[in-house]
Coordinates of C-alpha atoms in Angstrom, one line a residue:
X243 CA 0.0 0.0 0.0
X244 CA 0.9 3.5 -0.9
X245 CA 0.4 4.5 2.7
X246 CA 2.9 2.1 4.4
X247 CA 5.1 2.9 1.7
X248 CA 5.1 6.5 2.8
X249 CA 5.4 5.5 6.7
X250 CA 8.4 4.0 6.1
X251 CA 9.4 6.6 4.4
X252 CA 9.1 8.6 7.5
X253 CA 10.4 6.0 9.7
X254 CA 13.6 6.2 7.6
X255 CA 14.0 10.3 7.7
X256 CA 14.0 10.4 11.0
X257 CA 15.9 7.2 11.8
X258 CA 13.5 5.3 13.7
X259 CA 11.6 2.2 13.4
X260 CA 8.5 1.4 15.2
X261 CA 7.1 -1.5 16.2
X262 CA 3.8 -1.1 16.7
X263 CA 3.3 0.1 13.0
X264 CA -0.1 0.9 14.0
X265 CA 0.8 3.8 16.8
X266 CA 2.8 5.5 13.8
X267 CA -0.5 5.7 11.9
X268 CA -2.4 7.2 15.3
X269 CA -0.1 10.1 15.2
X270 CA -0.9 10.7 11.4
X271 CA -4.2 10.5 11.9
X272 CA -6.1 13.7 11.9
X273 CA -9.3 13.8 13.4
X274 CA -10.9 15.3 10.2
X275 CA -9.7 12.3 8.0
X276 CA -10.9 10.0 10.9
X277 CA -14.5 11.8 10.6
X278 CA -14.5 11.7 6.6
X279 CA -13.6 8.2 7.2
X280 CA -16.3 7.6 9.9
X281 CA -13.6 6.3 12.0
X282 CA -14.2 5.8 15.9
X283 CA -13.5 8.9 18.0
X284 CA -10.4 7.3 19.7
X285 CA -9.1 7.0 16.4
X286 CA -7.6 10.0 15.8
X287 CA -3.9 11.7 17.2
X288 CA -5.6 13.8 19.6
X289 CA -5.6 11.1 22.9
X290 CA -1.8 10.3 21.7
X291 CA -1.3 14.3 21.1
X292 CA -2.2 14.7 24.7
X293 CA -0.1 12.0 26.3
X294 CA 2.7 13.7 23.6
X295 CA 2.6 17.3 25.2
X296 CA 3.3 15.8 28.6
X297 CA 5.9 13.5 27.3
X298 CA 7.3 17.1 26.3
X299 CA 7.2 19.1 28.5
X300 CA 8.9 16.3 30.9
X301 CA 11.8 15.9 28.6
X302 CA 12.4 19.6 28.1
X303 CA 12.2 20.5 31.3
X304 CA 14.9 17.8 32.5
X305 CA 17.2 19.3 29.8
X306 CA 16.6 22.8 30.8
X307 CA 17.3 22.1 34.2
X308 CA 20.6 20.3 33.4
X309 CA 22.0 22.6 30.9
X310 CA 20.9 26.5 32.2
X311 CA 22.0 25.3 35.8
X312 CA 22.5 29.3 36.9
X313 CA 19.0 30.5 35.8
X314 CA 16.0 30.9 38.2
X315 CA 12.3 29.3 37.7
X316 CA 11.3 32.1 35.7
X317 CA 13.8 32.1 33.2
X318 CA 13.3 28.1 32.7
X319 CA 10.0 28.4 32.5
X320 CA 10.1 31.2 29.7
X321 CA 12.6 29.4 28.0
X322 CA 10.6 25.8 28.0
X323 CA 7.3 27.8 27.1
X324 CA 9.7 28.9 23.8
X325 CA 10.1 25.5 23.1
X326 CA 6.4 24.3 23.2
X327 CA 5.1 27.0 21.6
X328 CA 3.1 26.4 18.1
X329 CA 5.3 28.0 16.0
X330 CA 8.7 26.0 17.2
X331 CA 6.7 23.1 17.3
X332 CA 5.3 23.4 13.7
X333 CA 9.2 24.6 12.3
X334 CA 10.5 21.0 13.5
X335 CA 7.3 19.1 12.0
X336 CA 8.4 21.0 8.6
X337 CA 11.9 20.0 9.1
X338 CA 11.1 16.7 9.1
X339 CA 8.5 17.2 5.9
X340 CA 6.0 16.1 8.9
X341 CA 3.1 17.2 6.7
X342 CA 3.4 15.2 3.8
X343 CA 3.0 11.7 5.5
X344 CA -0.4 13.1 7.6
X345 CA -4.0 11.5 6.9
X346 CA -6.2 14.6 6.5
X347 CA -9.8 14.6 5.0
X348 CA -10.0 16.2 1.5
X349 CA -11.3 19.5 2.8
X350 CA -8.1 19.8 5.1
X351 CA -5.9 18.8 2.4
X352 CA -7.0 21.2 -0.1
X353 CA -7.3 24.7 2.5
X354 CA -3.5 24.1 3.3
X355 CA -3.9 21.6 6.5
X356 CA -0.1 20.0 5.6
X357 CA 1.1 23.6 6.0
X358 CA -1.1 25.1 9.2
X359 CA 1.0 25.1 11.9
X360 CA -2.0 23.8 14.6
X361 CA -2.3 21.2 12.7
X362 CA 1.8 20.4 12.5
X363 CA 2.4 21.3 16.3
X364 CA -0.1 18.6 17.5
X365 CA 1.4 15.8 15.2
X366 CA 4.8 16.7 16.2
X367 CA 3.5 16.1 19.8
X368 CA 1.7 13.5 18.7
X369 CA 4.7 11.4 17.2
X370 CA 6.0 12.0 20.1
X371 CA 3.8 10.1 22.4
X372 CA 3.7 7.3 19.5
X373 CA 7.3 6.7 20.3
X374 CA 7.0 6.8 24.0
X375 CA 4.4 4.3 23.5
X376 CA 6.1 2.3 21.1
X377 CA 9.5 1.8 22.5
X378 CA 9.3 4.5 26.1
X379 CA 10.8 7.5 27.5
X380 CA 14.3 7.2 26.4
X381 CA 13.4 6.7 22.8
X382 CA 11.1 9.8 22.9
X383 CA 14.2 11.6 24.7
X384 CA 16.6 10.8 22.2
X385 CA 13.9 12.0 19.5
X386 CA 14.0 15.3 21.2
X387 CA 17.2 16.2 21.9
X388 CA 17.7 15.4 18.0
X389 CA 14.5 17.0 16.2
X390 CA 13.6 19.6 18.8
X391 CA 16.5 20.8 21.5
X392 CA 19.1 21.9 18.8
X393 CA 19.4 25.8 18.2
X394 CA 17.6 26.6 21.5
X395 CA 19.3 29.8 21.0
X396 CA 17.8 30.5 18.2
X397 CA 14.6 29.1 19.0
X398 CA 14.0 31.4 21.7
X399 CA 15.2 34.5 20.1
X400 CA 11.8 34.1 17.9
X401 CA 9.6 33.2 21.1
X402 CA 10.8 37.0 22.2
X403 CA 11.3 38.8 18.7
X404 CA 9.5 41.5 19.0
X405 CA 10.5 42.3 22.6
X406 CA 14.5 42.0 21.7
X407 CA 14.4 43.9 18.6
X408 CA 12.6 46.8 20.7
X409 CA 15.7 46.3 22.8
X410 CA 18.3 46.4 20.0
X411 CA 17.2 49.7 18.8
X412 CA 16.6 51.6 21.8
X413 CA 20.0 50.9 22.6
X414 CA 20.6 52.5 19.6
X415 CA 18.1 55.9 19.5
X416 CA 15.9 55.5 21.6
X417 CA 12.9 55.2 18.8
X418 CA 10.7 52.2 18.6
X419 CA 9.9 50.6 15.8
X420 CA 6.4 50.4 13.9
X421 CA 4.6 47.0 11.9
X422 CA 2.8 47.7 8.9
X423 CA 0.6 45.1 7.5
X424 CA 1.3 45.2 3.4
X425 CA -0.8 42.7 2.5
X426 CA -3.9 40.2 3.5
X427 CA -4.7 37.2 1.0
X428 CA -6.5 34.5 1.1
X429 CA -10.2 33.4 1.6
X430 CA -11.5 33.8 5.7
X431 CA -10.8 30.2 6.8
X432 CA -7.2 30.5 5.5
X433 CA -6.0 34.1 5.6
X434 CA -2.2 34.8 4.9
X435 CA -0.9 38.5 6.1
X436 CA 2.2 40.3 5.2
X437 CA 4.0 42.3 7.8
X438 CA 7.0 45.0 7.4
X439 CA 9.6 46.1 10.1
X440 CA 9.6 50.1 9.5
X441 CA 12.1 52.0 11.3
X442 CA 12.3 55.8 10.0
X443 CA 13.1 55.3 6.4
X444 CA 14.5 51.6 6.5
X445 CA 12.3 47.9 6.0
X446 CA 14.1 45.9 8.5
X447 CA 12.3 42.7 7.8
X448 CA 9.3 40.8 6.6
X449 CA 7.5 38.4 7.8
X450 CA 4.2 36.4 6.7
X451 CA 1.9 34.4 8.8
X452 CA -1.7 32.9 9.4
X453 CA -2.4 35.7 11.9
X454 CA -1.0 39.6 11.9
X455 CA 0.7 38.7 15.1
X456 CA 2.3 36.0 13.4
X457 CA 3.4 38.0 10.8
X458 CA 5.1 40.6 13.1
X459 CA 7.1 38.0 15.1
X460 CA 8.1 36.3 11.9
X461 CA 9.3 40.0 10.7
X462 CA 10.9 40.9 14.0
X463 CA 12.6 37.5 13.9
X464 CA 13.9 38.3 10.1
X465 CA 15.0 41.8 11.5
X466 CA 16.5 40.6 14.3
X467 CA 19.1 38.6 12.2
X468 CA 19.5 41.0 9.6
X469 CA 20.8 43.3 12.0
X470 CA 23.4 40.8 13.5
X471 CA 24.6 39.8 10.3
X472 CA 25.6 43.0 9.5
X473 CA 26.8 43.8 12.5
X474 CA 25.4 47.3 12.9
X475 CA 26.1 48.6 9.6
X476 CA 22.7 49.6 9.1
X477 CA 20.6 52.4 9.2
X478 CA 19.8 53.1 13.1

């Protein structure tokens, strides 16, 4: 079958085999395919998803804690919410091409459901807490650690984007910089906005996302690294 052809596929890009073949296809299971496919209720990623998130948040947390060994609760717990969020979640499903291997009805296929990061997040999670299942909390750790906890650094410099660019160039002038939303496409289910970074007569970045506030951070983010690749040789 086409489909277990394409699980394996998977199996082999992220260099791990299952065996319980049938806990793979849980986590790939979106619960609108499940519906279209008047599938039991259980039958869906969401009860795996759950158990996933937990899975996490555990593993995360232990790393935190053994790596940033001089920082307080607070700053642990921003930098762990950093790592959970939707958007970080969602970049490491597209770096493993999550979205081409999930089971989505034909609606959710066609409106851009491989691409939405809600949807990528909770399989992400949800492959997680296949693997715990499958083969337990080590195997899920080592998935982690590989797929998730490298460039933490950069990871969290998006999380706080528009708060640290704020920073950069008050340090600078003292000025703050403004978003300006270019562009809004798309029908109402599946809107796509265009943000720019203006500062006085410079476009510092541009970002695009399924909300405005997505945008900005996405643009902030882009700014963000502009600026330290040139290494102040800009206009502020």
């Amino acid at each position: 079958m086409k489909e277990n052809y394409q699980f394996q596929e998977l199996e082999e890009s992220i260099d791990y085999c299952f065996q319980d073949k049938s806990l793979l296809k849980l986590a790939l299971t979106h619960s609108s395919y499940a519906n279209e496919h008047r599938m039991k209720r259980t039958q869906n990623n969401e009860r795996v998803e759950f158990l996933g998130d937990a899975v996490l948040e555990l593993i995360i947390s232990d790393y935190l804690f053994r790596t940033y060994q001089k920082k307080n609760e607070g700053k642990l717990t921003k930098l762990r919410s950093s790592l959970v969020c939707e958007y970080t979640l969602a970049m490491c499903a597209k770096d493993i091409s999550l979205g081409k291997y999930l089971l989505l009805s034909k609606g959710e296929d066609m409106t851009g459901g491989r691409e939405r990061d809600s949807i990528l997040s909770d399989a992400f999670e949800s492959l997680i807490g296949a693997i715990y299942l499958d083969q337990g909390f080590e195997q899920a750790r080592i998935f982690v650690e590989k797929y998730l906890l490298q460039d933490v650094e950069d990871k969290t410099l998006f999380y706080d984007a528009k708060t640290i660019l704020q920073e950069m160039v008050q340090k600078e002038v003292g000025h703050t910089v403004q978003y300006v939303l270019t562009e809004e496409k798309g029908p109402d289910h599946c809107k796509e906005f265009t943000v720019q970074v203006h500062f006085g007569d410079c476009i510092l970045g541009t970002g695009t996302g399924k909300t405005k506030k997505a945008a900005e951070q996405m643009a902030a983010y882009e700014s963000i690294l502009k600026l330290k690749a040139e290494q102040g040789e800009t206009c502020i």
